[in-house]
Short mmCIF file of C-alpha atoms in Angstrom, two decimals:
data_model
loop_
_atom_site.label_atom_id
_atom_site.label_comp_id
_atom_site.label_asym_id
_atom_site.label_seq_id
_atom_site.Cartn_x
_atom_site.Cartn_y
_atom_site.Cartn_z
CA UNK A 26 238.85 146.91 -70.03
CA UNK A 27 239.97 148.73 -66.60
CA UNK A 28 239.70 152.27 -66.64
CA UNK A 29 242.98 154.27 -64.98
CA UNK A 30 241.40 156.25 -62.26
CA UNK A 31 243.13 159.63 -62.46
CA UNK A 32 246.86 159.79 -60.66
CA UNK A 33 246.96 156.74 -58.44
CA UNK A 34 250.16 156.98 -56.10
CA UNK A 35 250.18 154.58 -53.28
CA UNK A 36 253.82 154.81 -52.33
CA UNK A 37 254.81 155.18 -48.39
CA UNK A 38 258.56 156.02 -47.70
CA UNK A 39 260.19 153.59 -45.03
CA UNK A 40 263.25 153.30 -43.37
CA UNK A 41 265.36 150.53 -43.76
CA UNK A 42 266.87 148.14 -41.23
CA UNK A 43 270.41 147.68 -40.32
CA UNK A 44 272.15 145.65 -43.04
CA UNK A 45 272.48 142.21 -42.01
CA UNK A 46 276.08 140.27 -41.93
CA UNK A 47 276.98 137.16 -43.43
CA UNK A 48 275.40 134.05 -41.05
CA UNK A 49 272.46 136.92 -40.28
CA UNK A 50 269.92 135.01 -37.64
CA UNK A 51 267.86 132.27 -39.90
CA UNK A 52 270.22 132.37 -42.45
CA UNK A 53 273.56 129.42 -43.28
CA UNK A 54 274.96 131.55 -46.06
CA UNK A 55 277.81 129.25 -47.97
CA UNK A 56 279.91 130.55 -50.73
CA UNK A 57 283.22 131.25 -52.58
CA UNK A 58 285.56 132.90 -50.48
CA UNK A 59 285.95 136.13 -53.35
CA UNK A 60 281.61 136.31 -52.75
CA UNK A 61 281.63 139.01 -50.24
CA UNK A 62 277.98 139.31 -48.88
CA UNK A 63 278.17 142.94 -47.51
CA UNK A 64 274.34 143.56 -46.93
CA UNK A 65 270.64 143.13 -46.97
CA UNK A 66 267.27 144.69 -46.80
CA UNK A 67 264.38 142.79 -45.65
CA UNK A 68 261.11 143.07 -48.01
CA UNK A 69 259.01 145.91 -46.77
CA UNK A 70 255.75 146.61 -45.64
CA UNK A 71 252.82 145.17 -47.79
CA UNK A 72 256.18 143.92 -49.71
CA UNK A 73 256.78 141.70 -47.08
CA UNK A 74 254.47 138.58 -47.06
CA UNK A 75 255.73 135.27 -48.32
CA UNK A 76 253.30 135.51 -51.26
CA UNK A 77 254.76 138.47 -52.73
CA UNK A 78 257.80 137.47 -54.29
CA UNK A 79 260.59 139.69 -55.24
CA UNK A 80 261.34 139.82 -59.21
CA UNK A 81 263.02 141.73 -61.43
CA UNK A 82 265.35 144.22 -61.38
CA UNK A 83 266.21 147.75 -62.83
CA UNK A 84 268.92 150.59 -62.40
CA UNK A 85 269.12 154.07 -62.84
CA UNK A 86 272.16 156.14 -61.11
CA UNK A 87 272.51 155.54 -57.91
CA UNK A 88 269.12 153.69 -57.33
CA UNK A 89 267.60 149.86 -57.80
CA UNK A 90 264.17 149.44 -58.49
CA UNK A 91 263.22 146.05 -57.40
CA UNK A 92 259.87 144.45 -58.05
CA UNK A 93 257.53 142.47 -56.07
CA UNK A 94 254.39 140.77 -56.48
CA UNK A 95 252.89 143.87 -54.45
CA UNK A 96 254.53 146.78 -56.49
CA UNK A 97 258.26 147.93 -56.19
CA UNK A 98 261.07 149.32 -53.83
CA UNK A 99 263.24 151.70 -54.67
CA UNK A 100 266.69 151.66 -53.27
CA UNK A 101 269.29 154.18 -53.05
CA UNK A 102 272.66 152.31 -53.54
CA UNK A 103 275.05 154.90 -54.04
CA UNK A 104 276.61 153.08 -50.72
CA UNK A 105 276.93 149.40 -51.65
CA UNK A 106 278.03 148.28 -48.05
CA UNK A 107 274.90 150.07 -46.68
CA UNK A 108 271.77 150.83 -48.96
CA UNK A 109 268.74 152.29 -47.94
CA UNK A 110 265.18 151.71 -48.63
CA UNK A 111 263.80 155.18 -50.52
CA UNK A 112 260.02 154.61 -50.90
CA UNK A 113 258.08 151.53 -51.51
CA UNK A 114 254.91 151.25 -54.03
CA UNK A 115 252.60 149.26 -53.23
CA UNK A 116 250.91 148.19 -56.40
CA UNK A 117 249.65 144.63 -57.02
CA UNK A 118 249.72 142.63 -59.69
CA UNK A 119 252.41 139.80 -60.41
CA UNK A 120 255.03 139.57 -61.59
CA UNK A 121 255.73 143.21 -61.62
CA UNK A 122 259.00 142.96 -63.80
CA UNK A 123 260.27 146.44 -64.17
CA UNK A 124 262.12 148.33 -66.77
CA UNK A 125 263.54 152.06 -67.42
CA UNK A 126 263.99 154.62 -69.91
CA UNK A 127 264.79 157.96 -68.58
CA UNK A 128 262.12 159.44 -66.09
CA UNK A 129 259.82 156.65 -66.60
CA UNK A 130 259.30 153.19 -65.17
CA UNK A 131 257.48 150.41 -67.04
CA UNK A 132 255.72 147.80 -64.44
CA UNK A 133 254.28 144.60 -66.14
CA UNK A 134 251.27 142.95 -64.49
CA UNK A 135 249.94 139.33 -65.45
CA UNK A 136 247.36 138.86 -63.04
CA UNK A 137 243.70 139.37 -63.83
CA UNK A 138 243.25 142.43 -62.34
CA UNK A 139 239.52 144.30 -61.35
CA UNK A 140 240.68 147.76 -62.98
CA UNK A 141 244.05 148.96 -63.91
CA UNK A 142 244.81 150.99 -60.73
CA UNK A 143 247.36 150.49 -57.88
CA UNK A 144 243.97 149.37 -55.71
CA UNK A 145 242.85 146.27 -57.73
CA UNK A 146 241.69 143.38 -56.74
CA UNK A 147 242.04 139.93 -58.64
CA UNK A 148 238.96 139.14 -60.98
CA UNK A 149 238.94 136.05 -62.97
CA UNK A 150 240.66 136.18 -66.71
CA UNK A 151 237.20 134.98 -67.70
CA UNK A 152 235.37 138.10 -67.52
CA UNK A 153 235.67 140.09 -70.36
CA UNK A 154 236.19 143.51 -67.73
CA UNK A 155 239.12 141.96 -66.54
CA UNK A 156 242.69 144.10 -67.04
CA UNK A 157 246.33 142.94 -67.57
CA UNK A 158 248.98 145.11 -69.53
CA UNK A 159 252.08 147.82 -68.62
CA UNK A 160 251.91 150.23 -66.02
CA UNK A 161 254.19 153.30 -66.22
CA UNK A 162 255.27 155.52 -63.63
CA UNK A 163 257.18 158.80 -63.39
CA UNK A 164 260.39 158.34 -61.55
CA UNK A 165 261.77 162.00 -61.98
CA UNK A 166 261.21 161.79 -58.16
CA UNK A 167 262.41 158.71 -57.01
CA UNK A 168 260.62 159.34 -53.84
CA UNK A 169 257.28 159.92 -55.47
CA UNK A 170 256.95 158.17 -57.94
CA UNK A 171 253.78 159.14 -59.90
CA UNK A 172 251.49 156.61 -61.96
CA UNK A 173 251.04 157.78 -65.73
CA UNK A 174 249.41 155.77 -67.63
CA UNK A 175 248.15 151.99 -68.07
CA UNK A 176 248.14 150.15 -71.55
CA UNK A 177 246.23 146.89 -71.61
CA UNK A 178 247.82 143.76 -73.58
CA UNK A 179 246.67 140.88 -74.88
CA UNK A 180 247.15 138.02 -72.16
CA UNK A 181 248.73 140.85 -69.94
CA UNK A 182 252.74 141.47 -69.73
CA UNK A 183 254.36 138.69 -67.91
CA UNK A 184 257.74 140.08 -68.56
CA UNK A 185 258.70 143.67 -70.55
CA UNK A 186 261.80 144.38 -72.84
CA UNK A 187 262.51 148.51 -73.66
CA UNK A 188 263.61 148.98 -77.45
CA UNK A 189 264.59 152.42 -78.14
CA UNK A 190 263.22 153.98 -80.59
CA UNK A 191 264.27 157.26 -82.74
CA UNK A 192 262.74 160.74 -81.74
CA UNK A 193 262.43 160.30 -78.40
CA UNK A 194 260.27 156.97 -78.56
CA UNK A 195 260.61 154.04 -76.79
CA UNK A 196 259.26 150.44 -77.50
CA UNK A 197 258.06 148.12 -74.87
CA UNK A 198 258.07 145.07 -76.37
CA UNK A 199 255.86 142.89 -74.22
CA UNK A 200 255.70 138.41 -73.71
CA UNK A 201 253.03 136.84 -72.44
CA UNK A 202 251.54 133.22 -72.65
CA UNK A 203 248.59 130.80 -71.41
CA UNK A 204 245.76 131.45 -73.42
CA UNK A 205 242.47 129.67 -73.18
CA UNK A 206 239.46 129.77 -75.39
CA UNK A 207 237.47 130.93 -72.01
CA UNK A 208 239.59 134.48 -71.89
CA UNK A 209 238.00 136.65 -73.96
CA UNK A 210 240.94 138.68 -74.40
CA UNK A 211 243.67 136.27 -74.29
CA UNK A 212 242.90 133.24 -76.62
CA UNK A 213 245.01 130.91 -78.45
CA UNK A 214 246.62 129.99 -80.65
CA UNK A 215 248.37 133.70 -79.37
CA UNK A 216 251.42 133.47 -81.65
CA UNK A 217 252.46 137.18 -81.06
CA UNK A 218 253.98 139.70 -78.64
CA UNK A 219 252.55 143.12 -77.93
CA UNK A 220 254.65 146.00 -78.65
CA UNK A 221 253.70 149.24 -76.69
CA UNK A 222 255.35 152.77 -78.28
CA UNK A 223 255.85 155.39 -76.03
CA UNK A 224 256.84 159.03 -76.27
CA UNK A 225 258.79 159.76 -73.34
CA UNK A 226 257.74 163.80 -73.49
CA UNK A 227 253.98 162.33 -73.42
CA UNK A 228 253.82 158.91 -72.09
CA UNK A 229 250.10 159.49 -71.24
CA UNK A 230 250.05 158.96 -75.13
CA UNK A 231 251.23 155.32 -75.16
CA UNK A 232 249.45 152.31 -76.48
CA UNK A 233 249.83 149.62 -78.40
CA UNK A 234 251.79 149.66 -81.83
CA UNK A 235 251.53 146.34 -83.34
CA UNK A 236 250.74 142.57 -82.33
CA UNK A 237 253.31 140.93 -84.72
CA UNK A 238 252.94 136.92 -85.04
CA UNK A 239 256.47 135.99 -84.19
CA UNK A 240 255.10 131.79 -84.98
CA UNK A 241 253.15 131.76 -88.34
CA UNK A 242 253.69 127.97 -88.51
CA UNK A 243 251.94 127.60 -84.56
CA UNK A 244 255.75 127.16 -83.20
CA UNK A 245 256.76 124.18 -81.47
CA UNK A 246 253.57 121.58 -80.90
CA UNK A 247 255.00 120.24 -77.37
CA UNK A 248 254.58 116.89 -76.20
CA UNK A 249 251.40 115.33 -74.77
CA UNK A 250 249.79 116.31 -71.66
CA UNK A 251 250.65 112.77 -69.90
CA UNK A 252 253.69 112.82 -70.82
CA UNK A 253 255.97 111.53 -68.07
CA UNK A 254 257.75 114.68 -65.86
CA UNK A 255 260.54 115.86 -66.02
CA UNK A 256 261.00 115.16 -69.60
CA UNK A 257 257.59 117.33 -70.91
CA UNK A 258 258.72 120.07 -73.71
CA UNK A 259 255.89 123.14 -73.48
CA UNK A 260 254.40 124.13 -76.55
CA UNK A 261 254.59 127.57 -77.76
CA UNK A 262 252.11 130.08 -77.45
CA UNK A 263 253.50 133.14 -77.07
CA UNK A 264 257.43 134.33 -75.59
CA UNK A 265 258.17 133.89 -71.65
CA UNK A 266 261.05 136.29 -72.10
CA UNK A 267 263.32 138.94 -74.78
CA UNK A 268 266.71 140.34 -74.46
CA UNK A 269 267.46 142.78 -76.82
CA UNK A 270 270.65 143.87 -77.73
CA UNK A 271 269.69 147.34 -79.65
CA UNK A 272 273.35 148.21 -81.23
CA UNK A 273 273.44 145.01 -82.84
CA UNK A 274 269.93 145.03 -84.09
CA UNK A 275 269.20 141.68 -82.48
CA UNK A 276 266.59 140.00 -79.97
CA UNK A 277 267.05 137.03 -78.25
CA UNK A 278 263.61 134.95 -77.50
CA UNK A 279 263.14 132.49 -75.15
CA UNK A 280 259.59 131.51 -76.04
CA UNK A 281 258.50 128.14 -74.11
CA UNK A 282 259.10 125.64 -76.88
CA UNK A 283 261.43 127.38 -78.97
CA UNK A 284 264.44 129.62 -78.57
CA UNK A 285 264.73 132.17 -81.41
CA UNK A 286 267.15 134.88 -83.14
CA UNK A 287 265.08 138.06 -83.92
CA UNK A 288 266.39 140.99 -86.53
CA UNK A 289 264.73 144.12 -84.68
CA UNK A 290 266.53 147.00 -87.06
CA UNK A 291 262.55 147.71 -87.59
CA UNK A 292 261.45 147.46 -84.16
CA UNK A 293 257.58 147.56 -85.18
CA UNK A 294 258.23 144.19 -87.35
CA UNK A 295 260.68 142.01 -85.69
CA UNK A 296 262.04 139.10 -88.09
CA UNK A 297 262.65 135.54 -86.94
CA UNK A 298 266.33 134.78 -88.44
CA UNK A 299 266.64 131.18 -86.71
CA UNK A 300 265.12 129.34 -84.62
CA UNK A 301 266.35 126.37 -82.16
CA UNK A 302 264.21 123.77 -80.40
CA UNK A 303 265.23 121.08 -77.54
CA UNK A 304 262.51 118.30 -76.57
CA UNK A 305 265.07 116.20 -74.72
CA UNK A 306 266.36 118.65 -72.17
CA UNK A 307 264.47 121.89 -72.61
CA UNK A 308 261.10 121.93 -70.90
CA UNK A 309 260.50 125.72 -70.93
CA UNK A 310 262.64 128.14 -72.77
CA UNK A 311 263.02 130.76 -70.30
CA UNK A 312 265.10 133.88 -70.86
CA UNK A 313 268.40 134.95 -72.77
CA UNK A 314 271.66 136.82 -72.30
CA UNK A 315 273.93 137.30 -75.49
CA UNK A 316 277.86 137.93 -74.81
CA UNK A 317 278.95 141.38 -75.43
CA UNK A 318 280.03 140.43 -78.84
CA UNK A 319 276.51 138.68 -79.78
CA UNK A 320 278.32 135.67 -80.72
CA UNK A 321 276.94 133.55 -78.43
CA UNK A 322 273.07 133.63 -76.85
CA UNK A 323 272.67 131.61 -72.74
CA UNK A 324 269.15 130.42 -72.49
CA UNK A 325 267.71 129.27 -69.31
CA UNK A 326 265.09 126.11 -69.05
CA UNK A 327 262.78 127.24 -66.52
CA UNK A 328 262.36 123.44 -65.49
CA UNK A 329 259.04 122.80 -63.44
CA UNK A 330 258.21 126.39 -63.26
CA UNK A 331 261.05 127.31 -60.89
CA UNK A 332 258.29 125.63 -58.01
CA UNK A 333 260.16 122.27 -58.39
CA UNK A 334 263.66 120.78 -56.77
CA UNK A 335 264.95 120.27 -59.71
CA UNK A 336 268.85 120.87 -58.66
CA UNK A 337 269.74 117.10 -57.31
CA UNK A 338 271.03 114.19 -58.12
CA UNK A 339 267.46 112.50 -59.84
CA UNK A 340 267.26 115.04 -62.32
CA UNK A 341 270.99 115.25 -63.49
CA UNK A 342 272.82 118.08 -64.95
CA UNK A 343 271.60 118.94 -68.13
CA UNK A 344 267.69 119.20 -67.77
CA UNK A 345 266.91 123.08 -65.67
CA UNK A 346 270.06 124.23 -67.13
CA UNK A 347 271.95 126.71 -69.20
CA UNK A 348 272.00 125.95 -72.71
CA UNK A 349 274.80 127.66 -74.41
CA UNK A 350 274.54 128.51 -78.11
CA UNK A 351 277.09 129.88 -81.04
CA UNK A 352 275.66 132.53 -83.40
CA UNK A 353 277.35 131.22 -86.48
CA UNK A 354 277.24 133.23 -90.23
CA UNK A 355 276.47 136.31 -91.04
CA UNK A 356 273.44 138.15 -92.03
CA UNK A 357 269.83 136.56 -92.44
CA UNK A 358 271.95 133.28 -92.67
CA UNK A 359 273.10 133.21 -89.09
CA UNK A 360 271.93 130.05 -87.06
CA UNK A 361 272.44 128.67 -83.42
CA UNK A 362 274.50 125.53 -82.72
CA UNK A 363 274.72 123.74 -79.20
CA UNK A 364 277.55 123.90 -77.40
CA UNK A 365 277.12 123.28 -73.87
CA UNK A 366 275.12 122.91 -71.00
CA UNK A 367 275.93 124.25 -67.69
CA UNK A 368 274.13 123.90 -64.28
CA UNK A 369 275.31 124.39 -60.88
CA UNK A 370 278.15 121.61 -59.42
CA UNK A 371 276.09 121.52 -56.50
CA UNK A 372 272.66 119.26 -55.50
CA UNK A 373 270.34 120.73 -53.39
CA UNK A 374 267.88 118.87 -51.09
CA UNK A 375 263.93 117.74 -52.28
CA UNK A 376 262.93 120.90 -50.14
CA UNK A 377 264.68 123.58 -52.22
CA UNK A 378 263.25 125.09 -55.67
CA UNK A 379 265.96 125.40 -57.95
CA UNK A 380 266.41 125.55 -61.34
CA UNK A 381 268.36 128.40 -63.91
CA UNK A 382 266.87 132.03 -63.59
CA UNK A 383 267.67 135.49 -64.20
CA UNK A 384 271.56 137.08 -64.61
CA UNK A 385 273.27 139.28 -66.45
CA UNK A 386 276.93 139.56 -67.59
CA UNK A 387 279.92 141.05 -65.65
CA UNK A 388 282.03 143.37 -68.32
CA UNK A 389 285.11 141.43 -68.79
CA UNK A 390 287.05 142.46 -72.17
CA UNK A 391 287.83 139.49 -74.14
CA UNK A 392 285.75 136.93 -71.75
CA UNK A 393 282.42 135.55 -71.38
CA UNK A 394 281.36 135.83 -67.77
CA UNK A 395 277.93 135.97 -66.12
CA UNK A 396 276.25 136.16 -63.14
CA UNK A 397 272.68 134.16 -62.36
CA UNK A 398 270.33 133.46 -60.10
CA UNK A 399 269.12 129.84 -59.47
CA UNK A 400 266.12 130.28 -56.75
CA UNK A 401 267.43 128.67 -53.55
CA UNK A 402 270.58 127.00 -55.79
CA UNK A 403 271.83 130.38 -54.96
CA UNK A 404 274.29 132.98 -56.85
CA UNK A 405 276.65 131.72 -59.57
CA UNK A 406 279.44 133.37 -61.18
CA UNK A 407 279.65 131.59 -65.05
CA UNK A 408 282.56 131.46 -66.93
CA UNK A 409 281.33 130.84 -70.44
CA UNK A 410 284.35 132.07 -72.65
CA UNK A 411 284.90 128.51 -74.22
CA UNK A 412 280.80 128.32 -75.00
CA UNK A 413 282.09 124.45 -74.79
CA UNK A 414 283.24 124.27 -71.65
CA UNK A 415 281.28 126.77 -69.49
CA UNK A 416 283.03 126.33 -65.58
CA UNK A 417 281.84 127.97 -62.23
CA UNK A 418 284.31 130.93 -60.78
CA UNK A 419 282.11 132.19 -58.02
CA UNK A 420 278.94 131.29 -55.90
CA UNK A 421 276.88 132.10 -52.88
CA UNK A 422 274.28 130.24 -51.28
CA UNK A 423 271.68 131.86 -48.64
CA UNK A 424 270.64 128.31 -47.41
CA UNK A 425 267.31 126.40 -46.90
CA UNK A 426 263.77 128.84 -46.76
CA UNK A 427 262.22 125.97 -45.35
CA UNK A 428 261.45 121.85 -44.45
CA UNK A 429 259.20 122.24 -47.44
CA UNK A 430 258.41 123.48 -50.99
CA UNK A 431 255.39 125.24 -50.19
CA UNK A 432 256.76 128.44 -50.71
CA UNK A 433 258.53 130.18 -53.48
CA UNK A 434 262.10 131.11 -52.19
CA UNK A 435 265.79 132.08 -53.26
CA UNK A 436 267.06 134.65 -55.71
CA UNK A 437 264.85 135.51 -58.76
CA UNK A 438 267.15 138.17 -60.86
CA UNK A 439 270.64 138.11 -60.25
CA UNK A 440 272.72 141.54 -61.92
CA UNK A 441 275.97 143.27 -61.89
CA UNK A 442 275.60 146.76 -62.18
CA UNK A 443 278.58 149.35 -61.35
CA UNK A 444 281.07 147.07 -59.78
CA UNK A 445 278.58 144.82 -57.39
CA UNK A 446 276.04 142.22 -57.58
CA UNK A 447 272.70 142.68 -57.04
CA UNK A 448 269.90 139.97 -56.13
CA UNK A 449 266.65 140.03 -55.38
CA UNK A 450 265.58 137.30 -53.07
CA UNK A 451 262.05 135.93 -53.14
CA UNK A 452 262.14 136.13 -49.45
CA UNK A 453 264.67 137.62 -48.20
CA UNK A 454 264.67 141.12 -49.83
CA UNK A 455 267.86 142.66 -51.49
CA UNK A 456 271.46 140.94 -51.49
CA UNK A 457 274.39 143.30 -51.98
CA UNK A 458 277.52 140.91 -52.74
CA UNK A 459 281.05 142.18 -53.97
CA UNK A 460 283.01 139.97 -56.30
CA UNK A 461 286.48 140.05 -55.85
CA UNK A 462 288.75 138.27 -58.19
CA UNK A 463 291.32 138.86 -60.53
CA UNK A 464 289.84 137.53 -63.75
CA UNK A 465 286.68 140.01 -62.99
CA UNK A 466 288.04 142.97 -60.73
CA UNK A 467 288.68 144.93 -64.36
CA UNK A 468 284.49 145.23 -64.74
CA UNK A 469 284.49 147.67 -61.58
CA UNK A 470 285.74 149.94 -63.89
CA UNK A 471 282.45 150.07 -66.17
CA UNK A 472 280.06 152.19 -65.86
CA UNK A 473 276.64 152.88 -66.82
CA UNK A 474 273.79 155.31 -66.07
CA UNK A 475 271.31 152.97 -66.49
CA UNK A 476 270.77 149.11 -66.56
CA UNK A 477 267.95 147.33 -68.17
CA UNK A 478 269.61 143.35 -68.13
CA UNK A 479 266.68 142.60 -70.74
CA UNK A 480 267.98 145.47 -73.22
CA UNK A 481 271.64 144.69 -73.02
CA UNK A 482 274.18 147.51 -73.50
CA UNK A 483 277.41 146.80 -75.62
CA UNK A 484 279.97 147.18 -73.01
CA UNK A 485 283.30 147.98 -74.99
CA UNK A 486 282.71 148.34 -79.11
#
């Protein structure tokens, strides 16, 4: 286990550049004429090489905190049209999702890491003094922020989800997957999540809560190794990705070979109420976004990884796609039924990774509407109020990274937050785009103090 090596801080304030315009040098941008791309912020410093990809997002006020393979940028956005870069962290260790609960910032890392500080190298899974887990930060000053406190995880924390809890606790309930019988902490069959409890008045007190097995049964098998791509369903072994919707009581997981309605009213002992599985078109359950009435779930097959072209022509519409879902009945009899699928109208080329990502929803009363990423697919605006016939209102499209796939590119997270859209681009740093359009103008009006897109706030009830 890594030991955390007193306060580390390793953030640098920066300036930011001059926003770039639509058509910026390098770039073809193509899009909906209400997509109104006002601005963006190249990645940063040791933020800025093509192998540290922007990832998720979180809000807080006036300020974004976007991760990167290399640690996390906070912006100030308090001006849409022209934000500015407040400090960057430089802290390594992928994916670096992010999530926030009052002064405090949770960071997951899922690389092998040689200690649990912001200086670690990568070590090899296979050695038992290896570290993965949550980071957490103190964000009372946004521009020094202030690491905590490290909590190491079985298999690390690919992706984080903040419960709250009662008393001035908060859960982080943390996914992660791969195991092998040659990681000593991290071996199969890993049919569990982690769930980290923190008190926010002592967060140097967190740690780990309870390991519940979310797949007694071993979850979905998969199909064989040789089976013929694209059509290869992962097996389960652990959760890529949970939305929670705390008011309702309810956690959506997306969870490789199976997608899964969770009762979380006890959030140490989440309770499977249904489960769904798709081995014709679903090759890896990816992530979830319930409607604001939690009458419907959106989960995302991350088809080949989100590495492959998978937005053309040969692979057809309904494989790396939406799937939407009704939550039908009531109580511990509720259960999923297909409705739709939904993937972008337009192909993309063999050089452009592209497949459904990370959005949020866009607080319409009375409709279902969301915005997504899909990698270099772009920005689209998803009209889901008929969950069987889902139709495209919006898009934006930065254009081709490059004559090949050998780098990760396009948006990763895609969120609305206080009347504008917010994407983090692999490569090309933050997006700021405004949306204007009758049928969504009316969300401007909402407003929240903070934004977690994988703890989903209930908008209007």
């Amino acid at each position: 286990m890594g030991i955390l090596s007193g306060l580390v801080l390793a953030a640098s304030a920066v300036l930011a550049p001059a926003a770039a315009a639509d058509g910026a040098a390098g770039d073809e941008i193509s899009k909906t004429p209400n997509m109104h791309h006002l601005a963006n912020i190249p990645k940063q410093g040791p933020l800025a090489a093509p192998a540290a990809y922007g990832s998720d997002w979180a809000f807080k006020g006036r300020y974004a905190f976007g991760g990167n393979y290399e640690g996390f940028t906070v912006y100030d956005i308090s001006r849409p049209q022209k934000p500015q870069v407040v400090t960057v962290v430089h802290c390594p260790g992928s994916q670096n999702d992010v999530s926030i609960s009052g002064n405090l910032l949770f960071l997951s890392t899922d690389s092998s890491r040689s200690d649990d500080s912001c200086q670690s190298v990568a070590k090899p899974a296979t050695d038992k003094t290896a570290w993965e887990g949550i980071k957490i930060f103190d964000i009372s000053d946004v521009r020094n922020p202030r690491y905590v406190k490290a909590v190491e995880t079985k298999c690390g924390s690919h992706t984080n989800t903040l419960v709250p809890g009662k008393r001035g606790t908060v859960y982080i309930y943390v996914s992660s997957y791969n195991p092998s019988d040659t990681y000593p902490d991290c071996r199969p069959p890993h049919d569990l999540i982690s769930i980290v409890k923190v008190p926010l008045r002592n967060p140097a007190a967190a740690s780990v809560a309870a390991e519940p097995v979310l797949f007694p049964d071993g979850g979905n098998p998969g199909d064989p190794p040789d089976t013929p791509w694209p059509g290869q369903t992962r097996a389960t072994s652990g959760c890529h990705d949970l939305t929670a919707y705390p008011e309702k009581d309810l956690m959506a997981g997306a969870c490789m070979g199976d997608g899964v309605l969770f009762d979380i009213s006890d959030p140490l002992r989440p309770r499977t109420i249904t489960s769904v599985r798709d081995d014709e078109n679903f090759a890896f359950w990816h992530s979830a976004t319930f409607n604001n009435r939690a009458n419907k779930i959106v989960f995302t097959d991350e088809l080949g990884g989100g590495s492959a072209a998978t937005c053309n022509p040969t692979i057809g519409q309904e494989k790396g796609a939406n799937a939407i879902y009704d939550i039908v009945g009531k109580g511990k009899h509720r259960t999923l039924k297909f409705r739709s699928y939904y993937k972008i109208p337009r192909h993309n080329t063999d050089n452009e990774n592209c497949v459904a990502h990370n959005g949020s929803l866009i607080p319409v009363k009375g409709k279902d509407i969301m915005v997504q990423s899909w990698y270099q697919g772009g920005i689209s605006v998803m009209d889901f109020t008929d969950s069987r016939k889902p139709k495209e209102i919006a898009w934006l499209d930065r254009g081709q990274w490059a004559d090949n796939l050998q780098f990760l590119a396009g948006t990763w997270s895609t969120y609305y937050y206080n009347g504008y859209i917010y994407s983090n681009e692999i490569q090309r740093g933050l997006d700021v785009i405004d949306l204007r359009d009758p049928r969504t103008d009316k969300a401007k009006r909402v407003r929240l103090d903070v934004l977690n897109a994988q703890s989903q706030p209930n908008y209007f009830d």
